[in-house]
Amino acid sequence: MKPIRLSLLLLLVTLTACKNTESTVKKKAIADKGYQGQPKSPVVPTVNRPVQKQWKGIWTFEDSTTFFSNDFDGARLNGVADDGNDHYTVWITAENTPINVSPWYAFKIWTENPREITVRLSYQDSRSRYYPKISTDGIRFKPLDSTRFKPINLGEGEFGIKAAPEMAELRLEIGNTPLWIAAQELYTSETVGKWMDSLANKPFVQNHEIGKSTEGRSMNLMEVKANKISKKALMIISRQHPPEVTGFLAMKSFMETLSGESKKAKKFRNAFTVFAVPLMNPDGVDNGHWRHNMGGIDLNRDWQNFNQPETRSVRDFLRKKEAEGYEFVFGADFHSTWDDIYYPLDTLATGQRGKIVFDWIEGISKRLPQKQTNVKASKQLDPTMVSRTYFFVNHDMPAIVFELGDNTPRPFLKEKGKVAAEELMRLLMKE
């Protein structure tokens, strides 16, 4: 009986240690009274549903001097009306319903008669979630001056779609050069591809195609690896949901840090390989979708049935690498929501294997105390459905859904991605 008692004692000590680590982070999250996350995700079918593609082109009006356009990748504009007196209403509708309300928009305006106009953003069964960004080249965006933004029918509370205004009016100075207006910065498949190619100039970074999307776009994977002998690996993904640009920006900084020239990064790359799919939903991004892929499905509900080609491409890649002898030691899926929040798996479900995730959160929080630590752990391992749970259940990979706030300042996003990479390198090399 002694060996059994000893095993039970060791199990109790392990679970207590994990629980104490998790409890420390949770207590801080509660004390900060920040956004405490979304409710439990419902199980939904992931078989293809119809998608209504938006008409692409240029809107003109009776004066024939003012133009609106959605004729570019990443655009979302479903209708425009000239209300008179330099006031216009634009309609933004989703690719299909029901849908999680993330009302993405992006369009261009120009005129032969330079002047100030007012544009009202109106949505289908939604509210105005994203604060508008403007650009004169479609590359460099900045938030619209707050004095030029008027919320209409304010919502209730501090977080969530109910807190957002029903509509918004923007006062814009337009001229002969197109002015771009977008919910967030534009990072289309072409833009992301150029970024990936820039990193692939390093001898230890390679990009591969691991599959095709519904519309035939490449599912591109980045491999960061200095030592061909090492078989320990990380799996990083981003942008399952098209509007979630802040998650992508943090992931971008994260990957740039792991592939950087610091002594820590160089040492890390000799022991670990990093695989990343920076753009999980290229069709949804380029078509300006609110949430879904061209199959009309939320990809982060398809990690059980794998009805969609995008999730299948990652599943098949992971299986292939495990067959080659790779051991996946950490996984992260970068998203965006109303505020920065971590969605780990509870250590009561993962045991000691998942403790590193909470140590990582704690390390980031200590280095970035200016931002509250919001944590919402899940004990649910069945169904896998979301990436984080699939990574752990099927590949024994400690994993997390890492959410960044829609309005988190961009310099802080970059810093948080950098710190997250540095803390993970520290923990993994320590182990």
Tab-separated table of C-alpha atoms in Angstrom:
chain	number	residue	atom	x	y	z
A	1	MET	CA	0.000	0.000	0.000
A	2	LYS	CA	2.918	2.385	0.518
A	3	PRO	CA	3.535	3.061	-3.205
A	4	ILE	CA	-0.158	3.902	-3.676
A	5	ARG	CA	-0.129	6.293	-0.717
A	6	LEU	CA	3.028	7.941	-2.055
A	7	SER	CA	1.490	8.358	-5.521
A	8	LEU	CA	-1.635	9.898	-4.052
A	9	LEU	CA	0.490	12.269	-1.974
A	10	LEU	CA	2.515	13.355	-4.998
A	11	LEU	CA	-0.666	13.926	-6.991
A	12	LEU	CA	-2.110	16.043	-4.179
A	13	VAL	CA	1.079	18.135	-3.940
A	14	THR	CA	1.124	18.653	-7.730
A	15	LEU	CA	-2.508	19.712	-7.903
A	16	THR	CA	-2.096	22.028	-4.903
A	17	ALA	CA	0.954	23.700	-6.460
A	18	CYS	CA	-0.859	24.180	-9.753
A	19	LYS	CA	-3.952	25.490	-8.003
A	20	ASN	CA	-1.915	27.953	-5.929
A	21	THR	CA	-0.184	29.315	-9.046
A	22	GLU	CA	-3.507	29.687	-10.823
A	23	SER	CA	-5.140	31.208	-7.731
A	24	THR	CA	-2.498	33.953	-7.519
A	25	VAL	CA	-3.192	35.090	-11.050
A	26	LYS	CA	-6.972	34.797	-10.650
A	27	LYS	CA	-6.986	36.877	-7.461
A	28	LYS	CA	-5.114	39.655	-9.208
A	29	ALA	CA	-7.544	39.530	-12.120
A	30	ILE	CA	-10.531	39.834	-9.803
A	31	ALA	CA	-8.930	42.617	-7.788
A	32	ASP	CA	-8.317	44.658	-10.924
A	33	LYS	CA	-12.041	44.521	-11.853
A	34	GLY	CA	-11.213	44.443	-15.534
A	35	TYR	CA	-13.080	42.723	-18.342
A	36	GLN	CA	-13.677	39.177	-17.134
A	37	GLY	CA	-14.251	37.552	-20.462
A	38	GLN	CA	-16.935	36.064	-22.601
A	39	PRO	CA	-19.430	33.390	-21.509
A	40	LYS	CA	-18.903	29.719	-22.312
A	41	SER	CA	-18.821	29.183	-26.075
A	42	PRO	CA	-21.813	27.215	-27.363
A	43	VAL	CA	-21.334	24.089	-29.446
A	44	VAL	CA	-22.397	24.967	-32.991
A	45	PRO	CA	-22.441	23.064	-36.301
A	46	THR	CA	-19.460	23.769	-38.555
A	47	VAL	CA	-20.833	22.412	-41.832
A	48	ASN	CA	-20.776	25.077	-44.569
A	49	ARG	CA	-23.461	27.753	-44.498
A	50	PRO	CA	-24.240	30.239	-47.282
A	51	VAL	CA	-22.229	33.465	-47.406
A	52	GLN	CA	-23.437	36.623	-49.118
A	53	LYS	CA	-20.489	38.227	-50.904
A	54	GLN	CA	-20.665	41.996	-50.938
A	55	TRP	CA	-20.950	43.856	-54.219
A	56	LYS	CA	-17.610	45.473	-55.040
A	57	GLY	CA	-17.335	48.775	-56.861
A	58	ILE	CA	-17.707	52.570	-56.633
A	59	TRP	CA	-20.817	54.469	-55.467
A	60	THR	CA	-21.593	57.777	-57.206
A	61	PHE	CA	-24.399	60.277	-56.649
A	62	GLU	CA	-26.385	62.927	-58.510
A	63	ASP	CA	-23.642	65.531	-58.206
A	64	SER	CA	-21.190	63.012	-59.769
A	65	THR	CA	-18.326	64.519	-57.776
A	66	THR	CA	-18.230	62.373	-54.619
A	67	PHE	CA	-17.274	58.704	-54.562
A	68	PHE	CA	-17.304	55.800	-52.074
A	69	SER	CA	-15.461	52.558	-52.850
A	70	ASN	CA	-15.067	49.078	-51.398
A	71	ASP	CA	-13.065	47.812	-54.352
A	72	PHE	CA	-9.999	46.583	-52.458
A	73	ASP	CA	-8.984	43.642	-50.265
A	74	GLY	CA	-10.243	43.925	-46.695
A	75	ALA	CA	-13.082	46.296	-47.606
A	76	ARG	CA	-16.579	46.177	-46.089
A	77	LEU	CA	-19.254	48.526	-47.361
A	78	ASN	CA	-22.728	47.287	-48.279
A	79	GLY	CA	-24.597	50.458	-49.187
A	80	VAL	CA	-24.413	54.266	-49.258
A	81	ALA	CA	-27.103	56.974	-49.300
A	82	ASP	CA	-26.682	60.693	-49.961
A	83	ASP	CA	-28.904	62.312	-47.307
A	84	GLY	CA	-28.259	65.853	-48.573
A	85	ASN	CA	-26.344	68.736	-46.993
A	86	ASP	CA	-23.060	66.789	-47.182
A	87	HIS	CA	-24.434	64.006	-44.963
A	88	TYR	CA	-24.083	60.353	-46.017
A	89	THR	CA	-25.254	57.101	-44.423
A	90	VAL	CA	-23.296	53.901	-45.004
A	91	TRP	CA	-24.644	50.433	-44.194
A	92	ILE	CA	-22.447	47.660	-42.874
A	93	THR	CA	-23.873	44.133	-42.883
A	94	ALA	CA	-22.463	40.725	-41.970
A	95	GLU	CA	-21.495	37.927	-44.330
A	96	ASN	CA	-24.226	35.722	-42.822
A	97	THR	CA	-26.176	35.190	-39.599
A	98	PRO	CA	-26.278	34.236	-36.794
A	99	ILE	CA	-22.892	35.730	-36.015
A	100	ASN	CA	-20.797	37.035	-33.149
A	101	VAL	CA	-21.091	40.805	-33.537
A	102	SER	CA	-17.757	42.142	-34.733
A	103	PRO	CA	-18.970	44.708	-37.291
A	104	TRP	CA	-15.953	45.267	-39.514
A	105	TYR	CA	-15.965	48.113	-42.018
A	106	ALA	CA	-13.437	49.555	-44.465
A	107	PHE	CA	-14.002	51.894	-47.414
A	108	LYS	CA	-12.529	54.851	-49.339
A	109	ILE	CA	-13.988	58.295	-50.035
A	110	TRP	CA	-12.825	61.040	-52.407
A	111	THR	CA	-14.331	64.037	-54.195
A	112	GLU	CA	-13.722	66.554	-56.947
A	113	ASN	CA	-15.067	69.237	-54.584
A	114	PRO	CA	-12.883	69.245	-51.433
A	115	ARG	CA	-14.927	69.883	-48.288
A	116	GLU	CA	-16.038	68.510	-44.936
A	117	ILE	CA	-18.731	65.832	-44.927
A	118	THR	CA	-20.475	63.763	-42.257
A	119	VAL	CA	-20.701	59.988	-42.585
A	120	ARG	CA	-23.045	57.939	-40.409
A	121	LEU	CA	-22.115	54.297	-39.753
A	122	SER	CA	-25.227	52.114	-39.546
A	123	TYR	CA	-25.231	48.374	-38.887
A	124	GLN	CA	-27.418	45.334	-39.361
A	125	ASP	CA	-28.537	44.066	-35.943
A	126	SER	CA	-25.347	45.332	-34.309
A	127	ARG	CA	-23.742	48.364	-32.723
A	128	SER	CA	-20.599	50.419	-33.397
A	129	ARG	CA	-17.850	48.324	-31.830
A	130	TYR	CA	-14.702	49.623	-33.542
A	131	TYR	CA	-13.438	53.179	-33.249
A	132	PRO	CA	-12.626	54.450	-36.782
A	133	LYS	CA	-9.078	54.668	-38.126
A	134	ILE	CA	-8.145	56.856	-41.097
A	135	SER	CA	-5.356	56.756	-43.667
A	136	THR	CA	-4.303	58.483	-46.875
A	137	ASP	CA	-2.417	55.463	-48.263
A	138	GLY	CA	-4.180	52.387	-46.857
A	139	ILE	CA	-1.010	51.416	-44.993
A	140	ARG	CA	-0.462	53.877	-42.153
A	141	PHE	CA	-3.599	54.375	-40.064
A	142	LYS	CA	-4.351	56.576	-37.077
A	143	PRO	CA	-7.479	56.951	-34.920
A	144	LEU	CA	-9.920	59.629	-36.025
A	145	ASP	CA	-9.677	62.810	-33.929
A	146	SER	CA	-12.167	62.387	-31.068
A	147	THR	CA	-13.661	65.829	-31.782
A	148	ARG	CA	-14.775	64.433	-35.138
A	149	PHE	CA	-16.496	61.370	-33.704
A	150	LYS	CA	-20.092	61.458	-32.460
A	151	PRO	CA	-21.607	58.326	-30.890
A	152	ILE	CA	-25.379	57.958	-31.333
A	153	ASN	CA	-27.644	56.196	-28.829
A	154	LEU	CA	-25.039	55.266	-26.239
A	155	GLY	CA	-25.063	51.760	-24.837
A	156	GLU	CA	-25.012	50.552	-21.236
A	157	GLY	CA	-22.126	49.316	-19.103
A	158	GLU	CA	-18.377	49.375	-19.709
A	159	PHE	CA	-17.694	46.297	-21.848
A	160	GLY	CA	-19.321	44.282	-24.574
A	161	ILE	CA	-21.448	45.096	-27.575
A	162	LYS	CA	-24.285	46.415	-25.379
A	163	ALA	CA	-21.949	49.158	-24.156
A	164	ALA	CA	-21.206	50.355	-27.693
A	165	PRO	CA	-23.236	53.125	-29.382
A	166	GLU	CA	-25.934	52.080	-31.821
A	167	MET	CA	-24.415	54.209	-34.606
A	168	ALA	CA	-21.661	56.778	-35.038
A	169	GLU	CA	-21.132	59.902	-37.117
A	170	LEU	CA	-17.738	60.901	-38.483
A	171	ARG	CA	-16.819	64.388	-39.685
A	172	LEU	CA	-14.290	63.948	-42.467
A	173	GLU	CA	-12.217	66.292	-44.608
A	174	ILE	CA	-12.218	64.802	-48.103
A	175	GLY	CA	-10.460	65.839	-51.293
A	176	ASN	CA	-9.081	64.462	-54.550
A	177	THR	CA	-6.855	61.924	-52.765
A	178	PRO	CA	-8.841	58.941	-51.410
A	179	LEU	CA	-9.332	58.867	-47.645
A	180	TRP	CA	-9.437	55.368	-46.159
A	181	ILE	CA	-11.748	54.684	-43.202
A	182	ALA	CA	-11.483	51.319	-41.427
A	183	ALA	CA	-12.475	49.626	-38.188
A	184	GLN	CA	-8.842	48.640	-37.588
A	185	GLU	CA	-5.592	48.779	-39.529
A	186	LEU	CA	-5.638	46.818	-42.804
A	187	TYR	CA	-3.539	43.655	-42.686
A	188	THR	CA	-4.703	41.680	-45.715
A	189	SER	CA	-3.242	38.406	-46.958
A	190	GLU	CA	-0.905	40.379	-49.222
A	191	THR	CA	0.321	42.591	-46.366
A	192	VAL	CA	0.830	39.632	-44.027
A	193	GLY	CA	2.643	37.761	-46.798
A	194	LYS	CA	5.078	40.640	-47.269
A	195	TRP	CA	5.799	40.675	-43.536
A	196	MET	CA	6.431	36.930	-43.542
A	197	ASP	CA	8.758	37.293	-46.537
A	198	SER	CA	10.714	40.028	-44.743
A	199	LEU	CA	11.440	37.673	-41.833
A	200	ALA	CA	12.309	34.861	-44.235
A	201	ASN	CA	15.401	36.870	-45.232
A	202	LYS	CA	16.931	35.411	-42.066
A	203	PRO	CA	18.677	32.076	-42.705
A	204	PHE	CA	16.794	30.312	-39.906
A	205	VAL	CA	13.294	31.405	-41.023
A	206	GLN	CA	11.399	29.573	-43.750
A	207	ASN	CA	7.840	29.938	-45.025
A	208	HIS	CA	5.774	27.032	-46.313
A	209	GLU	CA	2.306	26.517	-47.731
A	210	ILE	CA	0.454	23.886	-45.684
A	211	GLY	CA	-2.906	24.026	-47.443
A	212	LYS	CA	-5.480	26.123	-49.248
A	213	SER	CA	-8.448	28.123	-47.993
A	214	THR	CA	-11.980	27.707	-49.338
A	215	GLU	CA	-11.297	30.267	-52.096
A	216	GLY	CA	-7.860	28.839	-52.845
A	217	ARG	CA	-5.661	31.275	-50.924
A	218	SER	CA	-2.465	29.886	-49.432
A	219	MET	CA	-2.385	28.794	-45.821
A	220	ASN	CA	1.134	30.006	-45.074
A	221	LEU	CA	3.229	28.758	-42.169
A	222	MET	CA	6.407	30.318	-40.786
A	223	GLU	CA	9.124	28.066	-39.358
A	224	VAL	CA	11.770	29.558	-37.073
A	225	LYS	CA	14.543	27.076	-36.400
A	226	ALA	CA	18.309	27.295	-35.962
A	227	ASN	CA	19.130	23.736	-34.886
A	228	LYS	CA	17.932	20.955	-37.195
A	229	ILE	CA	18.393	18.363	-34.447
A	230	SER	CA	15.940	19.919	-31.971
A	231	LYS	CA	12.479	18.327	-31.911
A	232	LYS	CA	10.802	20.478	-29.270
A	233	ALA	CA	8.354	22.899	-30.864
A	234	LEU	CA	5.779	25.663	-30.359
A	235	MET	CA	2.586	26.187	-32.396
A	236	ILE	CA	1.359	29.759	-32.825
A	237	ILE	CA	-1.736	30.850	-34.763
A	238	SER	CA	-3.515	34.168	-35.279
A	239	ARG	CA	-6.461	35.862	-36.977
A	240	GLN	CA	-9.047	33.096	-37.029
A	241	HIS	CA	-11.490	36.022	-36.847
A	242	PRO	CA	-10.842	38.693	-39.509
A	243	PRO	CA	-11.362	41.934	-37.494
A	244	GLU	CA	-9.061	40.849	-34.662
A	245	VAL	CA	-6.088	42.921	-35.751
A	246	THR	CA	-4.749	43.749	-32.278
A	247	GLY	CA	-4.154	40.057	-31.607
A	248	PHE	CA	-2.238	39.853	-34.882
A	249	LEU	CA	-0.111	42.883	-33.945
A	250	ALA	CA	0.857	41.306	-30.619
A	251	MET	CA	1.619	38.015	-32.394
A	252	LYS	CA	3.727	39.913	-34.935
A	253	SER	CA	5.874	41.402	-32.165
A	254	PHE	CA	6.004	37.995	-30.436
A	255	MET	CA	7.382	36.305	-33.566
A	256	GLU	CA	9.807	39.145	-34.304
A	257	THR	CA	11.218	38.759	-30.785
A	258	LEU	CA	11.624	34.979	-31.095
A	259	SER	CA	13.424	35.467	-34.417
A	260	GLY	CA	15.458	38.428	-33.157
A	261	GLU	CA	19.175	38.844	-32.532
A	262	SER	CA	19.222	38.847	-28.729
A	263	LYS	CA	21.397	36.275	-26.932
A	264	LYS	CA	18.275	34.759	-25.412
A	265	ALA	CA	16.570	34.358	-28.797
A	266	LYS	CA	19.650	32.794	-30.392
A	267	LYS	CA	19.989	30.300	-27.540
A	268	PHE	CA	16.260	29.556	-27.662
A	269	ARG	CA	16.296	28.779	-31.388
A	270	ASN	CA	19.000	26.156	-30.826
A	271	ALA	CA	16.655	24.251	-28.535
A	272	PHE	CA	13.162	24.962	-29.895
A	273	THR	CA	11.436	25.281	-33.259
A	274	VAL	CA	8.583	27.766	-33.641
A	275	PHE	CA	5.806	27.108	-36.145
A	276	ALA	CA	3.322	29.903	-36.805
A	277	VAL	CA	0.290	30.439	-39.042
A	278	PRO	CA	-0.118	34.229	-38.795
A	279	LEU	CA	-3.281	34.377	-40.931
A	280	MET	CA	-5.687	31.508	-40.280
A	281	ASN	CA	-8.595	33.050	-42.207
A	282	PRO	CA	-7.227	34.699	-45.381
A	283	ASP	CA	-10.585	34.511	-47.198
A	284	GLY	CA	-12.440	36.197	-44.354
A	285	VAL	CA	-9.805	38.925	-44.049
A	286	ASP	CA	-9.669	39.757	-47.759
A	287	ASN	CA	-13.470	39.664	-48.087
A	288	GLY	CA	-13.938	42.003	-45.121
A	289	HIS	CA	-15.882	39.507	-43.016
A	290	TRP	CA	-17.095	40.203	-39.496
A	291	ARG	CA	-16.238	36.767	-38.150
A	292	HIS	CA	-16.469	33.784	-40.500
A	293	ASN	CA	-14.532	32.132	-43.301
A	294	MET	CA	-15.974	31.614	-46.789
A	295	GLY	CA	-17.658	28.471	-45.520
A	296	GLY	CA	-19.725	30.769	-43.326
A	297	ILE	CA	-18.220	29.254	-40.164
A	298	ASP	CA	-16.419	30.529	-37.066
A	299	LEU	CA	-13.111	28.683	-37.421
A	300	ASN	CA	-12.563	28.646	-33.680
A	301	ARG	CA	-15.528	26.287	-33.302
A	302	ASP	CA	-14.196	23.759	-35.824
A	303	TRP	CA	-11.351	22.129	-33.888
A	304	GLN	CA	-13.402	18.992	-33.227
A	305	ASN	CA	-15.058	18.143	-36.558
A	306	PHE	CA	-12.603	19.878	-38.940
A	307	ASN	CA	-15.173	20.617	-41.601
A	308	GLN	CA	-13.206	23.647	-42.820
A	309	PRO	CA	-10.008	23.471	-44.926
A	310	GLU	CA	-8.249	26.098	-42.789
A	311	THR	CA	-8.467	24.113	-39.549
A	312	ARG	CA	-7.734	20.851	-41.381
A	313	SER	CA	-4.487	22.295	-42.743
A	314	VAL	CA	-3.172	22.945	-39.216
A	315	ARG	CA	-4.474	19.606	-37.898
A	316	ASP	CA	-2.718	17.718	-40.695
A	317	PHE	CA	0.476	19.705	-40.197
A	318	LEU	CA	0.569	18.892	-36.466
A	319	ARG	CA	-0.016	15.202	-37.142
A	320	LYS	CA	2.768	15.181	-39.706
A	321	LYS	CA	5.258	16.833	-37.366
A	322	GLU	CA	4.416	14.506	-34.482
A	323	ALA	CA	4.966	11.556	-36.829
A	324	GLU	CA	8.406	13.055	-37.533
A	325	GLY	CA	9.156	13.009	-33.797
A	326	TYR	CA	8.329	16.583	-32.777
A	327	GLU	CA	7.100	17.263	-29.237
A	328	PHE	CA	4.912	20.359	-28.940
A	329	VAL	CA	5.587	22.128	-25.646
A	330	PHE	CA	3.465	25.296	-25.985
A	331	GLY	CA	0.664	26.666	-28.124
A	332	ALA	CA	-0.893	30.125	-28.399
A	333	ASP	CA	-3.823	31.445	-30.408
A	334	PHE	CA	-3.850	35.259	-30.641
A	335	HIS	CA	-7.262	36.996	-30.724
A	336	SER	CA	-8.882	40.355	-29.914
A	337	THR	CA	-11.800	41.313	-27.694
A	338	TRP	CA	-12.971	44.216	-25.527
A	339	ASP	CA	-9.877	44.176	-23.296
A	340	ASP	CA	-6.687	42.172	-22.811
A	341	ILE	CA	-7.584	38.767	-21.384
A	342	TYR	CA	-6.055	35.310	-21.068
A	343	TYR	CA	-8.102	32.128	-21.648
A	344	PRO	CA	-5.975	29.225	-20.324
A	345	LEU	CA	-7.071	25.728	-19.396
A	346	ASP	CA	-7.478	25.239	-15.666
A	347	THR	CA	-4.678	23.251	-14.045
A	348	LEU	CA	-7.340	21.135	-12.358
A	349	ALA	CA	-7.954	19.796	-15.878
A	350	THR	CA	-4.383	19.791	-17.201
A	351	GLY	CA	-2.385	19.023	-14.054
A	352	GLN	CA	1.289	19.919	-13.862
A	353	ARG	CA	1.556	19.945	-17.666
A	354	GLY	CA	-0.485	23.150	-17.876
A	355	LYS	CA	1.196	25.002	-15.022
A	356	ILE	CA	3.660	26.730	-17.365
A	357	VAL	CA	0.796	28.731	-18.887
A	358	PHE	CA	-0.020	30.335	-15.526
A	359	ASP	CA	3.671	30.911	-14.783
A	360	TRP	CA	3.870	32.679	-18.151
A	361	ILE	CA	0.858	34.888	-17.389
A	362	GLU	CA	2.356	35.761	-14.012
A	363	GLY	CA	5.714	36.638	-15.596
A	364	ILE	CA	4.108	38.945	-18.142
A	365	SER	CA	1.948	40.577	-15.465
A	366	LYS	CA	4.912	41.336	-13.216
A	367	ARG	CA	6.762	43.047	-16.062
A	368	LEU	CA	3.707	44.974	-17.282
A	369	PRO	CA	1.893	45.986	-14.083
A	370	GLN	CA	0.329	49.039	-15.773
A	371	LYS	CA	-2.212	46.757	-17.479
A	372	GLN	CA	-4.622	44.657	-15.412
A	373	THR	CA	-4.356	40.891	-15.701
A	374	ASN	CA	-7.715	39.440	-16.733
A	375	VAL	CA	-7.838	35.649	-16.613
A	376	LYS	CA	-10.683	33.253	-17.307
A	377	ALA	CA	-9.655	29.603	-17.103
A	378	SER	CA	-11.699	26.699	-18.448
A	379	LYS	CA	-11.955	23.168	-17.043
A	380	GLN	CA	-13.725	21.852	-20.135
A	381	LEU	CA	-11.744	19.423	-22.294
A	382	ASP	CA	-14.665	17.973	-24.257
A	383	PRO	CA	-15.601	18.904	-26.916
A	384	THR	CA	-12.275	20.289	-28.106
A	385	MET	CA	-13.992	22.747	-30.495
A	386	VAL	CA	-11.544	25.641	-29.921
A	387	SER	CA	-7.859	25.610	-30.853
A	388	ARG	CA	-6.465	25.828	-27.327
A	389	THR	CA	-8.384	22.762	-26.156
A	390	TYR	CA	-7.598	20.759	-29.274
A	391	PHE	CA	-3.886	21.541	-28.914
A	392	PHE	CA	-3.838	20.181	-25.369
A	393	VAL	CA	-6.157	17.197	-25.708
A	394	ASN	CA	-4.785	15.875	-28.997
A	395	HIS	CA	-1.143	16.950	-28.799
A	396	ASP	CA	-0.508	17.260	-25.041
A	397	MET	CA	0.441	20.878	-25.708
A	398	PRO	CA	-0.018	23.476	-22.910
A	399	ALA	CA	-1.969	26.169	-24.738
A	400	ILE	CA	-3.855	29.417	-24.373
A	401	VAL	CA	-6.165	31.786	-26.205
A	402	PHE	CA	-4.388	35.136	-25.830
A	403	GLU	CA	-6.765	38.082	-26.367
A	404	LEU	CA	-5.759	41.706	-26.848
A	405	GLY	CA	-8.120	44.650	-26.435
A	406	ASP	CA	-9.615	46.321	-29.499
A	407	ASN	CA	-8.380	49.694	-28.286
A	408	THR	CA	-5.167	48.654	-26.545
A	409	PRO	CA	-2.523	51.267	-27.527
A	410	ARG	CA	-0.384	49.993	-30.380
A	411	PRO	CA	2.986	50.673	-28.689
A	412	PHE	CA	1.786	48.620	-25.715
A	413	LEU	CA	0.676	45.786	-28.010
A	414	LYS	CA	4.194	45.665	-29.407
A	415	GLU	CA	5.715	45.713	-25.931
A	416	LYS	CA	3.358	43.022	-24.669
A	417	GLY	CA	4.192	40.752	-27.596
A	418	LYS	CA	7.888	41.247	-26.910
A	419	VAL	CA	7.573	40.614	-23.168
A	420	ALA	CA	5.382	37.556	-23.791
A	421	ALA	CA	8.063	36.064	-26.053
A	422	GLU	CA	10.872	36.839	-23.594
A	423	GLU	CA	8.997	35.320	-20.652
A	424	LEU	CA	8.152	32.190	-22.596
A	425	MET	CA	11.758	31.737	-23.682
A	426	ARG	CA	12.859	32.132	-20.063
A	427	LEU	CA	10.415	29.521	-18.799
A	428	LEU	CA	11.004	26.959	-21.523
A	429	MET	CA	14.784	27.169	-21.293
A	430	LYS	CA	14.523	26.919	-17.509
A	431	GLU	CA	12.565	23.691	-17.862
